[in-house]
Amino acid sequence: MIAVRRIAAATMLAALAGISAPSAYAAAPATDDAPFLKAIHQGNLAEIAAGLSARKNATAACVKTVGAILVRDHRKLDVDVKALASKLHVTLSPSPSAAQEKTMTAVQSQVGSSAYNTAWLTTEATSHEETLALIDRETATGGNAEVKAAARAARPVVAKHLELIRACEARVKRS
């Protein structure tokens, strides 16, 4: 089981690092792609914080579970984003954006009430939809092959998160 996890992790790392992109263009500077790397990194930081909050503050079991998955997956994704940004000389922010922090504060204001679960899920659904749109734009118009490869590799992870969030929303509404 550990070997399978290591192989899967190595495969994800290779895809996100763009190892499969052999062209000379793959090493091109990420000037056009720097905003994408910066936004994805800040998104990862926001998702990690949101996941930690859900694990601590949610009252619905599925919200806690989805939060734990977000923490695990976005930490993995961010390790690779940081490595790629470093390789391409892109400076990343140490924190989520001001808008992301404002949104997190609004959700945090619901802690202790039944509204927290709903607010958290709504925020996470919107965030993941926006991230998928950002990824799709990058894969369609990005200039650096390594960054585009990283975006393509991250897309199924983010899409799976959105599926989990939507399923949890349905469960929370039924209860």
mmCIF file of N, CA and C in Angstrom, residues 45-133:
data_model
loop_
_atom_site.group_PDB
_atom_site.id
_atom_site.type_symbol
_atom_site.label_atom_id
_atom_site.label_comp_id
_atom_site.label_asym_id
_atom_site.label_seq_id
_atom_site.Cartn_x
_atom_site.Cartn_y
_atom_site.Cartn_z
ATOM 1 N N LEU A 45 -3.200 28.061 -0.359
ATOM 2 C CA LEU A 45 -3.101 28.521 1.034
ATOM 3 C C LEU A 45 -4.487 28.737 1.638
ATOM 4 N N ALA A 46 -5.389 29.326 0.863
ATOM 5 C CA ALA A 46 -6.754 29.564 1.348
ATOM 6 C C ALA A 46 -7.485 28.248 1.588
ATOM 7 N N GLU A 47 -7.303 27.281 0.689
ATOM 8 C CA GLU A 47 -7.981 25.986 0.841
ATOM 9 C C GLU A 47 -7.445 25.208 2.041
ATOM 10 N N ILE A 48 -6.155 25.315 2.278
ATOM 11 C CA ILE A 48 -5.582 24.653 3.455
ATOM 12 C C ILE A 48 -6.171 25.258 4.725
ATOM 13 N N ALA A 49 -6.224 26.580 4.784
ATOM 14 C CA ALA A 49 -6.803 27.249 5.957
ATOM 15 C C ALA A 49 -8.284 26.899 6.115
ATOM 16 N N ALA A 50 -9.012 26.871 5.010
ATOM 17 C CA ALA A 50 -10.439 26.532 5.076
ATOM 18 C C ALA A 50 -10.632 25.093 5.535
ATOM 19 N N GLY A 51 -9.801 24.207 5.027
ATOM 20 C CA GLY A 51 -9.902 22.808 5.436
ATOM 21 C C GLY A 51 -9.611 22.617 6.911
ATOM 22 N N LEU A 52 -8.597 23.313 7.404
ATOM 23 C CA LEU A 52 -8.281 23.227 8.838
ATOM 24 C C LEU A 52 -9.437 23.768 9.673
ATOM 25 N N SER A 53 -10.045 24.846 9.202
ATOM 26 C CA SER A 53 -11.196 25.413 9.907
ATOM 27 C C SER A 53 -12.352 24.420 9.947
ATOM 28 N N ALA A 54 -12.615 23.778 8.812
ATOM 29 C CA ALA A 54 -13.717 22.812 8.756
ATOM 30 C C ALA A 54 -13.465 21.639 9.691
ATOM 31 N N ARG A 55 -12.246 21.145 9.694
ATOM 32 C CA ARG A 55 -11.926 20.019 10.584
ATOM 33 C C ARG A 55 -12.170 20.394 12.033
ATOM 34 N N LYS A 56 -11.937 21.642 12.375
ATOM 35 C CA LYS A 56 -12.083 22.096 13.761
ATOM 36 C C LYS A 56 -13.515 22.533 14.092
ATOM 37 N N ASN A 57 -14.184 23.218 13.165
ATOM 38 C CA ASN A 57 -15.422 23.921 13.497
ATOM 39 C C ASN A 57 -16.709 23.359 12.907
ATOM 40 N N ALA A 58 -16.621 22.494 11.925
ATOM 41 C CA ALA A 58 -17.838 21.986 11.297
ATOM 42 C C ALA A 58 -18.601 21.077 12.250
ATOM 43 N N THR A 59 -19.910 21.070 12.072
ATOM 44 C CA THR A 59 -20.745 20.152 12.849
ATOM 45 C C THR A 59 -21.187 18.968 12.007
ATOM 46 N N ALA A 60 -21.130 19.099 10.697
ATOM 47 C CA ALA A 60 -21.495 17.997 9.800
ATOM 48 C C ALA A 60 -20.256 17.148 9.519
ATOM 49 N N ALA A 61 -20.409 15.849 9.628
ATOM 50 C CA ALA A 61 -19.281 14.936 9.414
ATOM 51 C C ALA A 61 -18.706 15.072 8.011
ATOM 52 N N CYS A 62 -19.563 15.242 7.013
ATOM 53 C CA CYS A 62 -19.038 15.331 5.651
ATOM 54 C C CYS A 62 -18.218 16.609 5.445
ATOM 55 N N VAL A 63 -18.563 17.684 6.135
ATOM 56 C CA VAL A 63 -17.780 18.922 6.024
ATOM 57 C C VAL A 63 -16.398 18.703 6.628
ATOM 58 N N LYS A 64 -16.347 18.030 7.762
ATOM 59 C CA LYS A 64 -15.053 17.714 8.378
ATOM 60 C C LYS A 64 -14.208 16.837 7.455
ATOM 61 N N THR A 65 -14.845 15.849 6.842
ATOM 62 C CA THR A 65 -14.134 14.942 5.938
ATOM 63 C C THR A 65 -13.614 15.677 4.712
ATOM 64 N N VAL A 66 -14.467 16.487 4.089
ATOM 65 C CA VAL A 66 -14.037 17.253 2.912
ATOM 66 C C VAL A 66 -12.919 18.214 3.313
ATOM 67 N N GLY A 67 -13.044 18.832 4.462
ATOM 68 C CA GLY A 67 -11.983 19.725 4.932
ATOM 69 C C GLY A 67 -10.647 19.007 5.042
ATOM 70 N N ALA A 68 -10.653 17.803 5.583
ATOM 71 C CA ALA A 68 -9.417 17.024 5.716
ATOM 72 C C ALA A 68 -8.830 16.689 4.348
ATOM 73 N N ILE A 69 -9.686 16.367 3.400
ATOM 74 C CA ILE A 69 -9.224 16.052 2.046
ATOM 75 C C ILE A 69 -8.604 17.291 1.403
ATOM 76 N N LEU A 70 -9.231 18.451 1.589
ATOM 77 C CA LEU A 70 -8.695 19.688 1.026
ATOM 78 C C LEU A 70 -7.310 19.985 1.594
ATOM 79 N N VAL A 71 -7.154 19.830 2.888
ATOM 80 C CA VAL A 71 -5.856 20.082 3.515
ATOM 81 C C VAL A 71 -4.801 19.164 2.900
ATOM 82 N N ARG A 72 -5.093 17.891 2.848
ATOM 83 C CA ARG A 72 -4.138 16.911 2.315
ATOM 84 C C ARG A 72 -3.769 17.225 0.858
ATOM 85 N N ASP A 73 -4.784 17.394 0.016
ATOM 86 C CA ASP A 73 -4.529 17.557 -1.415
ATOM 87 C C ASP A 73 -3.914 18.908 -1.757
ATOM 88 N N HIS A 74 -4.385 19.977 -1.129
ATOM 89 C CA HIS A 74 -3.840 21.293 -1.453
ATOM 90 C C HIS A 74 -2.425 21.464 -0.904
ATOM 91 N N ARG A 75 -2.091 20.788 0.171
ATOM 92 C CA ARG A 75 -0.693 20.807 0.624
ATOM 93 C C ARG A 75 0.196 20.142 -0.420
ATOM 94 N N LYS A 76 -0.256 18.993 -0.938
ATOM 95 C CA LYS A 76 0.519 18.302 -1.970
ATOM 96 C C LYS A 76 0.649 19.169 -3.216
ATOM 97 N N LEU A 77 -0.458 19.727 -3.666
ATOM 98 C CA LEU A 77 -0.422 20.569 -4.860
ATOM 99 C C LEU A 77 0.490 21.774 -4.660
ATOM 100 N N ASP A 78 0.447 22.356 -3.476
ATOM 101 C CA ASP A 78 1.229 23.565 -3.247
ATOM 102 C C ASP A 78 2.726 23.297 -3.199
ATOM 103 N N VAL A 79 3.125 22.141 -2.721
ATOM 104 C CA VAL A 79 4.548 21.786 -2.746
ATOM 105 C C VAL A 79 5.051 21.859 -4.186
ATOM 106 N N ASP A 80 4.261 21.328 -5.091
ATOM 107 C CA ASP A 80 4.662 21.303 -6.492
ATOM 108 C C ASP A 80 4.600 22.681 -7.135
ATOM 109 N N VAL A 81 3.595 23.474 -6.769
ATOM 110 C CA VAL A 81 3.488 24.838 -7.297
ATOM 111 C C VAL A 81 4.702 25.650 -6.839
ATOM 112 N N LYS A 82 5.066 25.511 -5.566
ATOM 113 C CA LYS A 82 6.219 26.258 -5.057
ATOM 114 C C LYS A 82 7.510 25.838 -5.749
ATOM 115 N N ALA A 83 7.662 24.559 -6.007
ATOM 116 C CA ALA A 83 8.868 24.090 -6.693
ATOM 117 C C ALA A 83 8.924 24.637 -8.120
ATOM 118 N N LEU A 84 7.811 24.611 -8.814
ATOM 119 C CA LEU A 84 7.770 25.128 -10.183
ATOM 120 C C LEU A 84 7.994 26.635 -10.200
ATOM 121 N N ALA A 85 7.378 27.341 -9.281
ATOM 122 C CA ALA A 85 7.569 28.795 -9.208
ATOM 123 C C ALA A 85 9.034 29.124 -8.929
ATOM 124 N N SER A 86 9.654 28.390 -8.049
ATOM 125 C CA SER A 86 11.063 28.613 -7.746
ATOM 126 C C SER A 86 11.923 28.378 -8.986
ATOM 127 N N LYS A 87 11.665 27.300 -9.671
ATOM 128 C CA LYS A 87 12.415 26.966 -10.882
ATOM 129 C C LYS A 87 12.279 28.067 -11.933
ATOM 130 N N LEU A 88 11.097 28.669 -12.010
ATOM 131 C CA LEU A 88 10.822 29.686 -13.021
ATOM 132 C C LEU A 88 11.026 31.106 -12.496
ATOM 133 N N HIS A 89 11.552 31.219 -11.281
ATOM 134 C CA HIS A 89 11.865 32.524 -10.675
ATOM 135 C C HIS A 89 10.620 33.400 -10.504
ATOM 136 N N VAL A 90 9.549 32.774 -10.027
ATOM 137 C CA VAL A 90 8.304 33.492 -9.739
ATOM 138 C C VAL A 90 8.190 33.598 -8.223
ATOM 139 N N THR A 91 8.064 34.806 -7.718
ATOM 140 C CA THR A 91 7.935 35.038 -6.282
ATOM 141 C C THR A 91 6.475 34.874 -5.876
ATOM 142 N N LEU A 92 6.255 34.052 -4.860
ATOM 143 C CA LEU A 92 4.902 33.767 -4.387
ATOM 144 C C LEU A 92 4.620 34.493 -3.078
ATOM 145 N N SER A 93 3.374 34.828 -2.868
ATOM 146 C CA SER A 93 2.933 35.479 -1.641
ATOM 147 C C SER A 93 2.952 34.477 -0.485
ATOM 148 N N PRO A 94 3.231 34.943 0.716
ATOM 149 C CA PRO A 94 3.214 34.040 1.867
ATOM 150 C C PRO A 94 1.823 33.813 2.455
ATOM 151 N N SER A 95 0.802 34.461 1.879
ATOM 152 C CA SER A 95 -0.537 34.341 2.456
ATOM 153 C C SER A 95 -1.602 34.414 1.365
ATOM 154 N N PRO A 96 -2.821 34.004 1.716
ATOM 155 C CA PRO A 96 -3.927 34.151 0.772
ATOM 156 C C PRO A 96 -4.143 35.628 0.424
ATOM 157 N N SER A 97 -4.889 35.870 -0.639
ATOM 158 C CA SER A 97 -5.177 37.249 -1.042
ATOM 159 C C SER A 97 -6.075 37.920 -0.010
ATOM 160 N N ALA A 98 -6.158 39.241 -0.082
ATOM 161 C CA ALA A 98 -7.031 39.989 0.832
ATOM 162 C C ALA A 98 -8.483 39.551 0.661
ATOM 163 N N ALA A 99 -8.903 39.323 -0.570
ATOM 164 C CA ALA A 99 -10.283 38.880 -0.813
ATOM 165 C C ALA A 99 -10.525 37.499 -0.207
ATOM 166 N N GLN A 100 -9.557 36.604 -0.345
ATOM 167 C CA GLN A 100 -9.692 35.270 0.242
ATOM 168 C C GLN A 100 -9.748 35.351 1.756
ATOM 169 N N GLU A 101 -8.926 36.198 2.342
ATOM 170 C CA GLU A 101 -8.935 36.347 3.803
ATOM 171 C C GLU A 101 -10.263 36.934 4.278
ATOM 172 N N LYS A 102 -10.814 37.881 3.528
ATOM 173 C CA LYS A 102 -12.110 38.461 3.873
ATOM 174 C C LYS A 102 -13.205 37.391 3.832
ATOM 175 N N THR A 103 -13.158 36.560 2.807
ATOM 176 C CA THR A 103 -14.141 35.479 2.697
ATOM 177 C C THR A 103 -14.000 34.501 3.856
ATOM 178 N N MET A 104 -12.754 34.147 4.206
ATOM 179 C CA MET A 104 -12.532 33.224 5.323
ATOM 180 C C MET A 104 -13.040 33.824 6.632
ATOM 181 N N THR A 105 -12.845 35.114 6.813
ATOM 182 C CA THR A 105 -13.328 35.788 8.018
ATOM 183 C C THR A 105 -14.845 35.731 8.094
ATOM 184 N N ALA A 106 -15.501 35.933 6.958
ATOM 185 C CA ALA A 106 -16.964 35.874 6.931
ATOM 186 C C ALA A 106 -17.465 34.479 7.300
ATOM 187 N N VAL A 107 -16.813 33.455 6.791
ATOM 188 C CA VAL A 107 -17.205 32.081 7.132
ATOM 189 C C VAL A 107 -16.920 31.822 8.606
ATOM 190 N N GLN A 108 -15.768 32.256 9.078
ATOM 191 C CA GLN A 108 -15.400 32.061 10.484
ATOM 192 C C GLN A 108 -16.393 32.734 11.432
ATOM 193 N N SER A 109 -17.023 33.813 10.989
ATOM 194 C CA SER A 109 -17.993 34.498 11.846
ATOM 195 C C SER A 109 -19.217 33.626 12.116
ATOM 196 N N GLN A 110 -19.370 32.553 11.349
ATOM 197 C CA GLN A 110 -20.507 31.645 11.522
ATOM 198 C C GLN A 110 -20.197 30.469 12.462
ATOM 199 N N VAL A 111 -18.943 30.381 12.928
ATOM 200 C CA VAL A 111 -18.553 29.276 13.807
ATOM 201 C C VAL A 111 -19.477 29.255 15.021
ATOM 202 N N GLY A 112 -19.904 28.067 15.371
ATOM 203 C CA GLY A 112 -20.780 27.901 16.523
ATOM 204 C C GLY A 112 -22.248 27.894 16.163
ATOM 205 N N SER A 113 -22.554 28.191 14.916
ATOM 206 C CA SER A 113 -23.954 28.157 14.484
ATOM 207 C C SER A 113 -24.113 27.106 13.388
ATOM 208 N N SER A 114 -25.348 26.730 13.146
ATOM 209 C CA SER A 114 -25.610 25.757 12.094
ATOM 210 C C SER A 114 -25.309 26.339 10.711
ATOM 211 N N ALA A 115 -25.200 27.633 10.609
ATOM 212 C CA ALA A 115 -24.928 28.285 9.331
ATOM 213 C C ALA A 115 -23.482 28.073 8.867
ATOM 214 N N TYR A 116 -22.596 27.700 9.778
ATOM 215 C CA TYR A 116 -21.192 27.518 9.397
ATOM 216 C C TYR A 116 -21.043 26.496 8.276
ATOM 217 N N ASN A 117 -21.659 25.323 8.433
ATOM 218 C CA ASN A 117 -21.521 24.275 7.422
ATOM 219 C C ASN A 117 -21.947 24.774 6.048
ATOM 220 N N THR A 118 -23.094 25.417 5.989
ATOM 221 C CA THR A 118 -23.622 25.921 4.723
ATOM 222 C C THR A 118 -22.722 27.008 4.147
ATOM 223 N N ALA A 119 -22.286 27.931 4.981
ATOM 224 C CA ALA A 119 -21.406 29.007 4.519
ATOM 225 C C ALA A 119 -20.087 28.433 4.001
ATOM 226 N N TRP A 120 -19.549 27.476 4.714
ATOM 227 C CA TRP A 120 -18.286 26.867 4.306
ATOM 228 C C TRP A 120 -18.444 26.162 2.964
ATOM 229 N N LEU A 121 -19.490 25.375 2.825
ATOM 230 C CA LEU A 121 -19.711 24.637 1.571
ATOM 231 C C LEU A 121 -19.950 25.574 0.390
ATOM 232 N N THR A 122 -20.736 26.621 0.597
ATOM 233 C CA THR A 122 -21.005 27.580 -0.472
ATOM 234 C C THR A 122 -19.715 28.262 -0.911
ATOM 235 N N THR A 123 -18.929 28.684 0.046
ATOM 236 C CA THR A 123 -17.655 29.329 -0.253
ATOM 237 C C THR A 123 -16.716 28.384 -0.992
ATOM 238 N N GLU A 124 -16.638 27.156 -0.543
ATOM 239 C CA GLU A 124 -15.751 26.186 -1.176
ATOM 240 C C GLU A 124 -16.213 25.824 -2.586
ATOM 241 N N ALA A 125 -17.506 25.723 -2.796
ATOM 242 C CA ALA A 125 -18.007 25.439 -4.145
ATOM 243 C C ALA A 125 -17.616 26.567 -5.095
ATOM 244 N N THR A 126 -17.834 27.792 -4.676
ATOM 245 C CA THR A 126 -17.483 28.950 -5.507
ATOM 246 C C THR A 126 -15.982 28.981 -5.776
ATOM 247 N N SER A 127 -15.197 28.767 -4.746
ATOM 248 C CA SER A 127 -13.740 28.792 -4.879
ATOM 249 C C SER A 127 -13.256 27.738 -5.866
ATOM 250 N N HIS A 128 -13.789 26.543 -5.778
ATOM 251 C CA HIS A 128 -13.353 25.475 -6.671
ATOM 252 C C HIS A 128 -13.840 25.701 -8.105
ATOM 253 N N GLU A 129 -15.015 26.281 -8.266
ATOM 254 C CA GLU A 129 -15.491 26.625 -9.617
ATOM 255 C C GLU A 129 -14.567 27.675 -10.241
ATOM 256 N N GLU A 130 -14.202 28.674 -9.465
ATOM 257 C CA GLU A 130 -13.295 29.719 -9.953
ATOM 258 C C GLU A 130 -11.916 29.148 -10.282
ATOM 259 N N THR A 131 -11.452 28.227 -9.462
ATOM 260 C CA THR A 131 -10.148 27.610 -9.704
ATOM 261 C C THR A 131 -10.176 26.778 -10.981
ATOM 262 N N LEU A 132 -11.259 26.052 -11.197
ATOM 263 C CA LEU A 132 -11.362 25.274 -12.435
ATOM 264 C C LEU A 132 -11.346 26.189 -13.658
ATOM 265 N N ALA A 133 -12.026 27.315 -13.578
ATOM 266 C CA ALA A 133 -12.018 28.276 -14.689
ATOM 267 C C ALA A 133 -10.611 28.824 -14.911
#
